[in-house]
Amino acid sequence: MAEIASFFEKFDVMKQGDIVVLSGSIPPSIGSDFYDQIIAKCEAMDVAFAIDTTGDSLLNTLRRGPFLIKPNHHELAELFGVTFSGIEDIIFYGKKCLELGAKHVIVSMAGDGALLFVEDKVYRSNTPIGAVNNSVGAGDSMIGGFIGTYTKNQDVLEAFKVAVATGSATAFSTDLATCEAIQKLIPEVEITEI
């Protein structure tokens, strides 16, 4: 396919320190190995990648060492074919994702905040107060907030805080969040180590 070849030609501008985000399900017309092709290109160029997908696509990617994955708690349970009875179960399987190769794991839990797994630590955030208008794009916004902040200062906790504010600001908006809405919520986000 000419479009795929053109897509991969654009990868030549990537450099070490960049992060490629893979998000969503793969259209059948592209082929089920498309993410694998992108990840192989990232590996060859020493470029990190984040992935936000579900099921086998996500599970098979963990061994490739993604910089970040961001399932919600329902997707995490589905990933391992289990049902969660409490936060302890979510923590167990979040740590499992690290063991399988992910560098950072954010598990969003809607009104119950989010969890960040990094190295041997687990952090929990609250959820800022606001009325949910539209949750479409909130997860993508979390990823953007995390990566955008992390690439500036390599502070994983600040990146997590901004991610939660960004995802919440999008959920509280009728469209994607504005910078003003995000900045307003950042002070409301509290991070605690579990």
Short mmCIF file of N, CA and C in Angstrom, two decimals:
data_model
loop_
_atom_site.label_atom_id
_atom_site.label_comp_id
_atom_site.label_asym_id
_atom_site.label_seq_id
_atom_site.Cartn_x
_atom_site.Cartn_y
_atom_site.Cartn_z
N MET A 1 0.83 -1.19 0.00
CA MET A 1 0.00 0.00 0.00
C MET A 1 0.88 1.25 0.00
N ALA A 2 0.59 2.14 -0.89
CA ALA A 2 1.37 3.38 -1.01
C ALA A 2 1.24 4.25 0.24
N GLU A 3 0.05 4.26 0.86
CA GLU A 3 -0.16 5.08 2.06
C GLU A 3 0.71 4.62 3.21
N ILE A 4 0.84 3.30 3.37
CA ILE A 4 1.66 2.77 4.45
C ILE A 4 3.13 3.10 4.21
N ALA A 5 3.58 2.94 2.98
CA ALA A 5 4.97 3.28 2.64
C ALA A 5 5.23 4.75 2.92
N SER A 6 4.30 5.60 2.54
CA SER A 6 4.43 7.04 2.79
C SER A 6 4.46 7.34 4.28
N PHE A 7 3.63 6.62 5.03
CA PHE A 7 3.60 6.78 6.49
C PHE A 7 4.98 6.47 7.08
N PHE A 8 5.57 5.35 6.68
CA PHE A 8 6.86 4.96 7.24
C PHE A 8 8.00 5.87 6.79
N GLU A 9 7.87 6.50 5.63
CA GLU A 9 8.89 7.46 5.20
C GLU A 9 8.96 8.64 6.16
N LYS A 10 7.85 9.00 6.73
CA LYS A 10 7.80 10.12 7.67
C LYS A 10 8.53 9.80 8.97
N PHE A 11 8.78 8.54 9.23
CA PHE A 11 9.49 8.14 10.44
C PHE A 11 10.95 8.60 10.43
N ASP A 12 11.47 8.94 9.28
CA ASP A 12 12.87 9.35 9.19
C ASP A 12 13.17 10.59 10.03
N VAL A 13 12.16 11.37 10.39
CA VAL A 13 12.39 12.55 11.21
C VAL A 13 12.47 12.20 12.70
N MET A 14 12.11 10.98 13.07
CA MET A 14 12.13 10.57 14.47
C MET A 14 13.57 10.45 14.94
N LYS A 15 13.75 10.74 16.25
CA LYS A 15 15.09 10.63 16.83
C LYS A 15 14.97 10.13 18.26
N GLN A 16 16.10 9.71 18.81
CA GLN A 16 16.11 9.23 20.19
C GLN A 16 15.54 10.31 21.10
N GLY A 17 14.68 9.91 22.02
CA GLY A 17 14.01 10.84 22.91
C GLY A 17 12.58 11.12 22.48
N ASP A 18 12.25 10.84 21.23
CA ASP A 18 10.88 10.99 20.76
C ASP A 18 10.03 9.82 21.26
N ILE A 19 8.73 10.03 21.32
CA ILE A 19 7.80 8.98 21.73
C ILE A 19 6.67 8.92 20.71
N VAL A 20 6.47 7.75 20.14
CA VAL A 20 5.39 7.51 19.19
C VAL A 20 4.19 6.96 19.96
N VAL A 21 3.01 7.49 19.70
CA VAL A 21 1.80 7.03 20.37
C VAL A 21 0.97 6.20 19.39
N LEU A 22 0.68 4.97 19.79
CA LEU A 22 -0.19 4.07 19.02
C LEU A 22 -1.51 3.99 19.79
N SER A 23 -2.60 4.34 19.14
CA SER A 23 -3.86 4.44 19.86
C SER A 23 -5.01 3.89 19.03
N GLY A 24 -5.83 3.09 19.67
CA GLY A 24 -7.04 2.58 19.03
C GLY A 24 -6.84 1.22 18.39
N SER A 25 -7.90 0.76 17.76
CA SER A 25 -7.83 -0.54 17.09
C SER A 25 -7.36 -0.34 15.65
N ILE A 26 -6.81 -1.39 15.09
CA ILE A 26 -6.25 -1.35 13.74
C ILE A 26 -7.34 -1.68 12.73
N PRO A 27 -7.54 -0.83 11.73
CA PRO A 27 -8.54 -1.15 10.69
C PRO A 27 -8.16 -2.44 9.96
N PRO A 28 -9.13 -3.30 9.67
CA PRO A 28 -8.83 -4.58 9.01
C PRO A 28 -8.10 -4.42 7.68
N SER A 29 -8.33 -3.33 6.98
CA SER A 29 -7.69 -3.14 5.67
C SER A 29 -6.19 -2.93 5.76
N ILE A 30 -5.69 -2.56 6.92
CA ILE A 30 -4.26 -2.30 7.08
C ILE A 30 -3.49 -3.58 7.40
N GLY A 31 -4.10 -4.48 8.13
CA GLY A 31 -3.42 -5.72 8.53
C GLY A 31 -3.15 -5.72 10.02
N SER A 32 -3.32 -6.86 10.63
CA SER A 32 -3.22 -6.96 12.09
C SER A 32 -1.80 -6.76 12.61
N ASP A 33 -0.80 -6.80 11.73
CA ASP A 33 0.58 -6.63 12.19
C ASP A 33 1.07 -5.18 12.07
N PHE A 34 0.18 -4.24 11.82
CA PHE A 34 0.59 -2.85 11.59
C PHE A 34 1.31 -2.26 12.80
N TYR A 35 0.76 -2.47 14.00
CA TYR A 35 1.44 -1.97 15.20
C TYR A 35 2.80 -2.63 15.34
N ASP A 36 2.90 -3.91 15.05
CA ASP A 36 4.20 -4.59 15.11
C ASP A 36 5.20 -3.94 14.17
N GLN A 37 4.76 -3.56 12.99
CA GLN A 37 5.65 -2.88 12.04
C GLN A 37 6.12 -1.54 12.59
N ILE A 38 5.20 -0.79 13.18
CA ILE A 38 5.56 0.51 13.74
C ILE A 38 6.54 0.33 14.90
N ILE A 39 6.25 -0.64 15.77
CA ILE A 39 7.12 -0.88 16.93
C ILE A 39 8.51 -1.31 16.47
N ALA A 40 8.58 -2.15 15.45
CA ALA A 40 9.89 -2.58 14.92
C ALA A 40 10.67 -1.37 14.42
N LYS A 41 9.99 -0.46 13.75
CA LYS A 41 10.64 0.76 13.27
C LYS A 41 11.12 1.60 14.45
N CYS A 42 10.30 1.71 15.50
CA CYS A 42 10.70 2.45 16.71
C CYS A 42 11.94 1.82 17.33
N GLU A 43 11.93 0.49 17.45
CA GLU A 43 13.07 -0.21 18.04
C GLU A 43 14.34 0.02 17.23
N ALA A 44 14.23 -0.03 15.92
CA ALA A 44 15.39 0.16 15.05
C ALA A 44 15.96 1.57 15.18
N MET A 45 15.10 2.54 15.50
CA MET A 45 15.54 3.93 15.59
C MET A 45 15.77 4.37 17.04
N ASP A 46 15.63 3.44 17.99
CA ASP A 46 15.77 3.74 19.42
C ASP A 46 14.80 4.85 19.86
N VAL A 47 13.56 4.70 19.41
CA VAL A 47 12.49 5.64 19.73
C VAL A 47 11.47 4.91 20.61
N ALA A 48 11.06 5.53 21.70
CA ALA A 48 10.09 4.92 22.60
C ALA A 48 8.69 4.97 21.98
N PHE A 49 7.81 4.11 22.50
CA PHE A 49 6.42 4.14 22.05
C PHE A 49 5.47 3.93 23.22
N ALA A 50 4.32 4.55 23.10
CA ALA A 50 3.22 4.37 24.04
C ALA A 50 2.09 3.72 23.27
N ILE A 51 1.32 2.89 23.94
CA ILE A 51 0.23 2.22 23.24
C ILE A 51 -1.04 2.25 24.09
N ASP A 52 -2.13 2.59 23.44
CA ASP A 52 -3.44 2.62 24.08
C ASP A 52 -4.40 1.82 23.20
N THR A 53 -4.41 0.54 23.44
CA THR A 53 -5.30 -0.36 22.73
C THR A 53 -5.73 -1.43 23.72
N THR A 54 -6.42 -2.45 23.26
CA THR A 54 -6.96 -3.45 24.18
C THR A 54 -6.64 -4.86 23.69
N GLY A 55 -6.98 -5.82 24.54
CA GLY A 55 -6.92 -7.23 24.17
C GLY A 55 -5.54 -7.72 23.80
N ASP A 56 -5.53 -8.67 22.85
CA ASP A 56 -4.27 -9.30 22.44
C ASP A 56 -3.28 -8.31 21.86
N SER A 57 -3.77 -7.28 21.18
CA SER A 57 -2.86 -6.26 20.63
C SER A 57 -2.02 -5.65 21.74
N LEU A 58 -2.64 -5.37 22.87
CA LEU A 58 -1.91 -4.80 24.00
C LEU A 58 -1.04 -5.85 24.68
N LEU A 59 -1.62 -7.00 24.96
CA LEU A 59 -0.88 -8.05 25.67
C LEU A 59 0.38 -8.46 24.91
N ASN A 60 0.27 -8.61 23.60
CA ASN A 60 1.42 -9.02 22.79
C ASN A 60 2.48 -7.93 22.69
N THR A 61 2.10 -6.71 22.96
CA THR A 61 3.03 -5.58 22.87
C THR A 61 3.84 -5.40 24.15
N LEU A 62 3.35 -5.88 25.27
CA LEU A 62 4.03 -5.65 26.55
C LEU A 62 5.48 -6.13 26.54
N ARG A 63 5.74 -7.26 25.91
CA ARG A 63 7.11 -7.80 25.89
C ARG A 63 8.07 -6.90 25.10
N ARG A 64 7.52 -5.97 24.33
CA ARG A 64 8.35 -5.06 23.52
C ARG A 64 8.76 -3.81 24.31
N GLY A 65 8.33 -3.72 25.58
CA GLY A 65 8.75 -2.63 26.44
C GLY A 65 8.17 -1.27 26.15
N PRO A 66 6.85 -1.14 26.04
CA PRO A 66 6.28 0.18 25.77
C PRO A 66 6.62 1.17 26.89
N PHE A 67 6.86 2.40 26.50
CA PHE A 67 7.12 3.47 27.47
C PHE A 67 5.91 3.68 28.37
N LEU A 68 4.71 3.58 27.79
CA LEU A 68 3.48 3.82 28.53
C LEU A 68 2.34 3.01 27.94
N ILE A 69 1.53 2.42 28.84
CA ILE A 69 0.23 1.88 28.44
C ILE A 69 -0.81 2.53 29.35
N LYS A 70 -2.05 2.67 28.87
CA LYS A 70 -3.08 3.34 29.66
C LYS A 70 -4.44 2.66 29.51
N PRO A 71 -4.56 1.46 30.05
CA PRO A 71 -5.90 0.86 30.04
C PRO A 71 -6.76 1.48 31.15
N ASN A 72 -8.06 1.44 30.98
CA ASN A 72 -8.90 1.75 32.14
C ASN A 72 -9.06 0.45 32.93
N HIS A 73 -9.67 0.51 34.09
CA HIS A 73 -9.73 -0.68 34.94
C HIS A 73 -10.54 -1.81 34.30
N HIS A 74 -11.54 -1.49 33.49
CA HIS A 74 -12.31 -2.53 32.80
C HIS A 74 -11.44 -3.21 31.73
N GLU A 75 -10.69 -2.42 30.98
CA GLU A 75 -9.81 -2.97 29.94
C GLU A 75 -8.70 -3.82 30.55
N LEU A 76 -8.19 -3.40 31.72
CA LEU A 76 -7.14 -4.18 32.39
C LEU A 76 -7.68 -5.54 32.82
N ALA A 77 -8.88 -5.58 33.37
CA ALA A 77 -9.50 -6.85 33.77
C ALA A 77 -9.70 -7.74 32.55
N GLU A 78 -10.19 -7.15 31.47
CA GLU A 78 -10.42 -7.89 30.23
C GLU A 78 -9.10 -8.44 29.66
N LEU A 79 -8.04 -7.66 29.77
CA LEU A 79 -6.74 -8.05 29.26
C LEU A 79 -6.28 -9.38 29.85
N PHE A 80 -6.55 -9.57 31.14
CA PHE A 80 -6.11 -10.79 31.82
C PHE A 80 -7.25 -11.78 32.05
N GLY A 81 -8.44 -11.49 31.53
CA GLY A 81 -9.56 -12.41 31.65
C GLY A 81 -10.03 -12.61 33.08
N VAL A 82 -10.04 -11.53 33.86
CA VAL A 82 -10.43 -11.62 35.27
C VAL A 82 -11.51 -10.58 35.57
N THR A 83 -12.06 -10.69 36.77
CA THR A 83 -12.99 -9.69 37.29
C THR A 83 -12.37 -9.11 38.54
N PHE A 84 -12.37 -7.79 38.66
CA PHE A 84 -11.79 -7.14 39.83
C PHE A 84 -12.83 -7.01 40.93
N SER A 85 -12.43 -7.36 42.16
CA SER A 85 -13.33 -7.18 43.29
C SER A 85 -12.93 -5.98 44.14
N GLY A 86 -11.78 -5.40 43.86
CA GLY A 86 -11.32 -4.23 44.62
C GLY A 86 -10.04 -3.68 44.04
N ILE A 87 -9.56 -2.62 44.65
CA ILE A 87 -8.36 -1.96 44.15
C ILE A 87 -7.12 -2.86 44.24
N GLU A 88 -7.12 -3.78 45.20
CA GLU A 88 -5.98 -4.70 45.33
C GLU A 88 -5.78 -5.52 44.06
N ASP A 89 -6.89 -5.91 43.44
CA ASP A 89 -6.81 -6.67 42.18
C ASP A 89 -6.24 -5.80 41.06
N ILE A 90 -6.68 -4.55 41.01
CA ILE A 90 -6.17 -3.63 39.98
C ILE A 90 -4.67 -3.44 40.17
N ILE A 91 -4.24 -3.27 41.42
CA ILE A 91 -2.81 -3.09 41.70
C ILE A 91 -2.02 -4.33 41.29
N PHE A 92 -2.53 -5.50 41.59
CA PHE A 92 -1.83 -6.74 41.23
C PHE A 92 -1.59 -6.81 39.72
N TYR A 93 -2.63 -6.53 38.94
CA TYR A 93 -2.51 -6.66 37.48
C TYR A 93 -1.79 -5.47 36.85
N GLY A 94 -1.85 -4.31 37.49
CA GLY A 94 -1.03 -3.19 37.02
C GLY A 94 0.45 -3.52 37.16
N LYS A 95 0.82 -4.12 38.30
CA LYS A 95 2.21 -4.55 38.50
C LYS A 95 2.58 -5.65 37.51
N LYS A 96 1.63 -6.49 37.19
CA LYS A 96 1.87 -7.57 36.22
C LYS A 96 2.26 -6.97 34.86
N CYS A 97 1.63 -5.87 34.48
CA CYS A 97 1.98 -5.21 33.22
C CYS A 97 3.43 -4.74 33.23
N LEU A 98 3.89 -4.24 34.39
CA LEU A 98 5.30 -3.85 34.50
C LEU A 98 6.20 -5.08 34.36
N GLU A 99 5.83 -6.16 35.04
CA GLU A 99 6.62 -7.40 34.96
C GLU A 99 6.72 -7.91 33.53
N LEU A 100 5.66 -7.71 32.76
CA LEU A 100 5.64 -8.18 31.37
C LEU A 100 6.36 -7.25 30.41
N GLY A 101 6.78 -6.06 30.90
CA GLY A 101 7.62 -5.21 30.06
C GLY A 101 7.29 -3.74 29.96
N ALA A 102 6.09 -3.32 30.37
CA ALA A 102 5.75 -1.89 30.29
C ALA A 102 6.63 -1.10 31.25
N LYS A 103 7.00 0.11 30.86
CA LYS A 103 7.82 0.99 31.71
C LYS A 103 6.95 1.82 32.66
N HIS A 104 5.83 2.30 32.17
CA HIS A 104 4.87 3.08 32.94
C HIS A 104 3.48 2.57 32.60
N VAL A 105 2.64 2.44 33.62
CA VAL A 105 1.26 2.01 33.42
C VAL A 105 0.36 2.99 34.15
N ILE A 106 -0.58 3.56 33.43
CA ILE A 106 -1.63 4.38 34.05
C ILE A 106 -2.94 3.63 33.87
N VAL A 107 -3.61 3.36 34.98
CA VAL A 107 -4.93 2.73 34.94
C VAL A 107 -5.95 3.77 35.40
N SER A 108 -6.80 4.19 34.50
CA SER A 108 -7.84 5.15 34.86
C SER A 108 -9.03 4.40 35.44
N MET A 109 -9.64 5.02 36.46
CA MET A 109 -10.74 4.37 37.17
C MET A 109 -11.96 5.29 37.28
N ALA A 110 -12.17 6.11 36.26
CA ALA A 110 -13.30 7.05 36.20
C ALA A 110 -13.33 7.91 37.46
N GLY A 111 -14.44 7.93 38.17
CA GLY A 111 -14.59 8.77 39.35
C GLY A 111 -13.73 8.39 40.53
N ASP A 112 -13.06 7.23 40.45
CA ASP A 112 -12.19 6.79 41.54
C ASP A 112 -10.73 7.16 41.33
N GLY A 113 -10.46 8.04 40.39
CA GLY A 113 -9.09 8.49 40.16
C GLY A 113 -8.34 7.60 39.19
N ALA A 114 -7.04 7.55 39.38
CA ALA A 114 -6.18 6.76 38.50
C ALA A 114 -5.01 6.23 39.30
N LEU A 115 -4.39 5.20 38.77
CA LEU A 115 -3.19 4.61 39.37
C LEU A 115 -2.04 4.73 38.39
N LEU A 116 -0.86 5.02 38.91
CA LEU A 116 0.37 5.02 38.12
C LEU A 116 1.29 3.96 38.68
N PHE A 117 1.78 3.11 37.80
CA PHE A 117 2.75 2.08 38.16
C PHE A 117 4.05 2.42 37.46
N VAL A 118 5.13 2.52 38.23
CA VAL A 118 6.44 2.80 37.66
C VAL A 118 7.49 2.15 38.56
N GLU A 119 8.38 1.38 37.96
CA GLU A 119 9.40 0.61 38.69
C GLU A 119 8.71 -0.19 39.78
N ASP A 120 9.07 0.01 41.04
CA ASP A 120 8.45 -0.78 42.12
C ASP A 120 7.45 0.05 42.92
N LYS A 121 6.98 1.13 42.34
CA LYS A 121 6.09 2.03 43.07
C LYS A 121 4.70 2.12 42.41
N VAL A 122 3.71 2.39 43.26
CA VAL A 122 2.34 2.59 42.80
C VAL A 122 1.84 3.90 43.41
N TYR A 123 1.27 4.75 42.57
CA TYR A 123 0.73 6.03 43.02
C TYR A 123 -0.75 6.10 42.63
N ARG A 124 -1.50 6.80 43.47
CA ARG A 124 -2.93 6.97 43.19
C ARG A 124 -3.25 8.46 43.16
N SER A 125 -4.12 8.82 42.24
CA SER A 125 -4.61 10.20 42.17
C SER A 125 -6.08 10.23 42.55
N ASN A 126 -6.49 11.37 43.00
CA ASN A 126 -7.92 11.63 43.15
C ASN A 126 -8.47 12.03 41.78
N THR A 127 -9.74 12.31 41.73
CA THR A 127 -10.35 12.86 40.52
C THR A 127 -10.80 14.28 40.85
N PRO A 128 -10.38 15.26 40.06
CA PRO A 128 -10.86 16.63 40.31
C PRO A 128 -12.39 16.68 40.24
N ILE A 129 -12.94 17.65 40.92
CA ILE A 129 -14.40 17.81 40.95
C ILE A 129 -14.88 18.51 39.68
N GLY A 130 -15.91 17.92 39.07
CA GLY A 130 -16.48 18.52 37.87
C GLY A 130 -17.56 17.61 37.32
N ALA A 131 -18.36 18.15 36.44
CA ALA A 131 -19.44 17.39 35.80
C ALA A 131 -18.93 16.81 34.48
N VAL A 132 -19.10 15.51 34.33
CA VAL A 132 -18.67 14.85 33.09
C VAL A 132 -19.67 15.19 31.99
N ASN A 133 -19.16 15.79 30.92
CA ASN A 133 -19.98 16.12 29.76
C ASN A 133 -19.78 15.13 28.63
N ASN A 134 -18.55 14.65 28.48
CA ASN A 134 -18.22 13.78 27.36
C ASN A 134 -16.88 13.12 27.65
N SER A 135 -16.89 11.82 27.84
CA SER A 135 -15.63 11.14 28.16
C SER A 135 -14.83 10.76 26.92
N VAL A 136 -15.36 10.99 25.73
CA VAL A 136 -14.63 10.66 24.50
C VAL A 136 -13.36 11.50 24.43
N GLY A 137 -12.24 10.84 24.29
CA GLY A 137 -10.96 11.54 24.19
C GLY A 137 -10.27 11.76 25.51
N ALA A 138 -10.92 11.42 26.63
CA ALA A 138 -10.31 11.65 27.94
C ALA A 138 -9.06 10.80 28.13
N GLY A 139 -9.11 9.54 27.70
CA GLY A 139 -7.94 8.67 27.81
C GLY A 139 -6.80 9.14 26.93
N ASP A 140 -7.13 9.53 25.71
CA ASP A 140 -6.11 10.07 24.80
C ASP A 140 -5.50 11.34 25.39
N SER A 141 -6.33 12.15 26.01
CA SER A 141 -5.85 13.38 26.64
C SER A 141 -4.90 13.07 27.79
N MET A 142 -5.23 12.03 28.57
CA MET A 142 -4.32 11.63 29.66
C MET A 142 -2.95 11.27 29.10
N ILE A 143 -2.94 10.50 28.03
CA ILE A 143 -1.67 10.11 27.43
C ILE A 143 -0.90 11.34 26.95
N GLY A 144 -1.58 12.24 26.28
CA GLY A 144 -0.93 13.46 25.80
C GLY A 144 -0.39 14.30 26.94
N GLY A 145 -1.17 14.44 28.01
CA GLY A 145 -0.71 15.19 29.18
C GLY A 145 0.51 14.58 29.82
N PHE A 146 0.51 13.24 29.93
CA PHE A 146 1.64 12.55 30.55
C PHE A 146 2.90 12.70 29.70
N ILE A 147 2.79 12.36 28.44
CA ILE A 147 3.97 12.39 27.56
C ILE A 147 4.48 13.82 27.36
N GLY A 148 3.56 14.76 27.14
CA GLY A 148 3.97 16.14 26.95
C GLY A 148 4.74 16.69 28.13
N THR A 149 4.29 16.36 29.33
CA THR A 149 4.98 16.84 30.54
C THR A 149 6.27 16.07 30.78
N TYR A 150 6.21 14.76 30.62
CA TYR A 150 7.41 13.95 30.88
C TYR A 150 8.56 14.32 29.94
N THR A 151 8.27 14.58 28.69
CA THR A 151 9.34 14.90 27.75
C THR A 151 9.99 16.25 28.06
N LYS A 152 9.30 17.10 28.80
CA LYS A 152 9.87 18.40 29.19
C LYS A 152 10.78 18.29 30.40
N ASN A 153 10.39 17.46 31.39
CA ASN A 153 11.13 17.48 32.65
C ASN A 153 11.48 16.12 33.25
N GLN A 154 11.08 15.03 32.64
CA GLN A 154 11.32 13.67 33.11
C GLN A 154 10.85 13.44 34.56
N ASP A 155 9.90 14.22 35.01
CA ASP A 155 9.33 14.07 36.35
C ASP A 155 8.04 13.26 36.22
N VAL A 156 8.11 11.99 36.59
CA VAL A 156 6.99 11.08 36.36
C VAL A 156 5.76 11.47 37.20
N LEU A 157 5.96 11.98 38.40
CA LEU A 157 4.81 12.35 39.23
C LEU A 157 4.14 13.62 38.71
N GLU A 158 4.92 14.58 38.26
CA GLU A 158 4.34 15.78 37.65
C GLU A 158 3.60 15.40 36.38
N ALA A 159 4.19 14.49 35.60
CA ALA A 159 3.54 14.04 34.37
C ALA A 159 2.20 13.35 34.68
N PHE A 160 2.17 12.55 35.74
CA PHE A 160 0.94 11.88 36.15
C PHE A 160 -0.12 12.90 36.58
N LYS A 161 0.30 13.88 37.35
CA LYS A 161 -0.61 14.93 37.81
C LYS A 161 -1.23 15.67 36.62
N VAL A 162 -0.40 16.05 35.67
CA VAL A 162 -0.90 16.75 34.49
C VAL A 162 -1.80 15.83 33.66
N ALA A 163 -1.44 14.55 33.58
CA ALA A 163 -2.27 13.59 32.84
C ALA A 163 -3.67 13.51 33.42
N VAL A 164 -3.77 13.42 34.73
CA VAL A 164 -5.09 13.35 35.38
C VAL A 164 -5.87 14.64 35.14
N ALA A 165 -5.21 15.77 35.26
CA ALA A 165 -5.88 17.05 35.02
C ALA A 165 -6.34 17.16 33.57
N THR A 166 -5.51 16.70 32.64
CA THR A 166 -5.83 16.80 31.22
C THR A 166 -7.01 15.89 30.86
N GLY A 167 -6.97 14.65 31.33
CA GLY A 167 -8.08 13.73 31.07
C GLY A 167 -9.38 14.23 31.69
N SER A 168 -9.30 14.75 32.90
CA SER A 168 -10.49 15.27 33.58
C SER A 168 -11.03 16.50 32.86
N ALA A 169 -10.14 17.39 32.46
CA ALA A 169 -10.57 18.61 31.77
C ALA A 169 -11.29 18.27 30.47
N THR A 170 -10.81 17.25 29.76
CA THR A 170 -11.50 16.81 28.55
C THR A 170 -12.87 16.23 28.88
N ALA A 171 -12.94 15.40 29.93
CA ALA A 171 -14.22 14.80 30.32
C ALA A 171 -15.23 15.86 30.75
N PHE A 172 -14.75 16.95 31.33
CA PHE A 172 -15.64 18.01 31.80
C PHE A 172 -16.02 18.98 30.67
N SER A 173 -15.43 18.82 29.50
CA SER A 173 -15.66 19.72 28.37
C SER A 173 -16.61 19.06 27.36
N THR A 174 -17.06 19.83 26.41
CA THR A 174 -17.86 19.26 25.32
C THR A 174 -16.97 18.85 24.16
N ASP A 175 -15.70 19.20 24.23
CA ASP A 175 -14.71 18.87 23.20
C ASP A 175 -13.41 18.56 23.93
N LEU A 176 -12.29 18.62 23.24
CA LEU A 176 -11.01 18.45 23.92
C LEU A 176 -10.78 19.62 24.88
N ALA A 177 -10.04 19.36 25.93
CA ALA A 177 -9.78 20.38 26.94
C ALA A 177 -8.92 21.52 26.39
N THR A 178 -9.14 22.68 26.94
CA THR A 178 -8.28 23.82 26.62
C THR A 178 -7.13 23.86 27.63
N CYS A 179 -6.06 24.55 27.27
CA CYS A 179 -4.93 24.71 28.20
C CYS A 179 -5.39 25.38 29.49
N GLU A 180 -6.29 26.35 29.38
CA GLU A 180 -6.80 27.05 30.56
C GLU A 180 -7.52 26.09 31.50
N ALA A 181 -8.36 25.23 30.94
CA ALA A 181 -9.10 24.27 31.77
C ALA A 181 -8.16 23.29 32.45
N ILE A 182 -7.13 22.86 31.75
CA ILE A 182 -6.14 21.94 32.32
C ILE A 182 -5.40 22.62 33.47
N GLN A 183 -4.90 23.82 33.23
CA GLN A 183 -4.14 24.55 34.26
C GLN A 183 -4.98 24.79 35.51
N LYS A 184 -6.27 25.01 35.32
CA LYS A 184 -7.16 25.24 36.45
C LYS A 184 -7.29 23.99 37.33
N LEU A 185 -7.25 22.80 36.71
CA LEU A 185 -7.45 21.56 37.46
C LEU A 185 -6.18 21.01 38.09
N ILE A 186 -5.01 21.36 37.57
CA ILE A 186 -3.76 20.78 38.09
C ILE A 186 -3.64 20.92 39.61
N PRO A 187 -3.93 22.08 40.21
CA PRO A 187 -3.81 22.18 41.67
C PRO A 187 -4.78 21.28 42.44
N GLU A 188 -5.84 20.83 41.80
CA GLU A 188 -6.81 19.97 42.47
C GLU A 188 -6.38 18.50 42.52
N VAL A 189 -5.39 18.14 41.71
CA VAL A 189 -4.96 16.74 41.63
C VAL A 189 -3.97 16.45 42.75
N GLU A 190 -4.29 15.44 43.54
CA GLU A 190 -3.41 15.02 44.64
C GLU A 190 -2.91 13.62 44.33
N ILE A 191 -1.61 13.42 44.50
CA ILE A 191 -0.97 12.14 44.23
C ILE A 191 -0.45 11.58 45.55
N THR A 192 -0.78 10.32 45.83
CA THR A 192 -0.26 9.66 47.03
C THR A 192 0.35 8.32 46.64
N GLU A 193 1.43 7.96 47.31
CA GLU A 193 2.03 6.66 47.08
C GLU A 193 1.28 5.61 47.88
N ILE A 194 1.02 4.49 47.24
CA ILE A 194 0.31 3.39 47.92
C ILE A 194 1.34 2.41 48.45
#
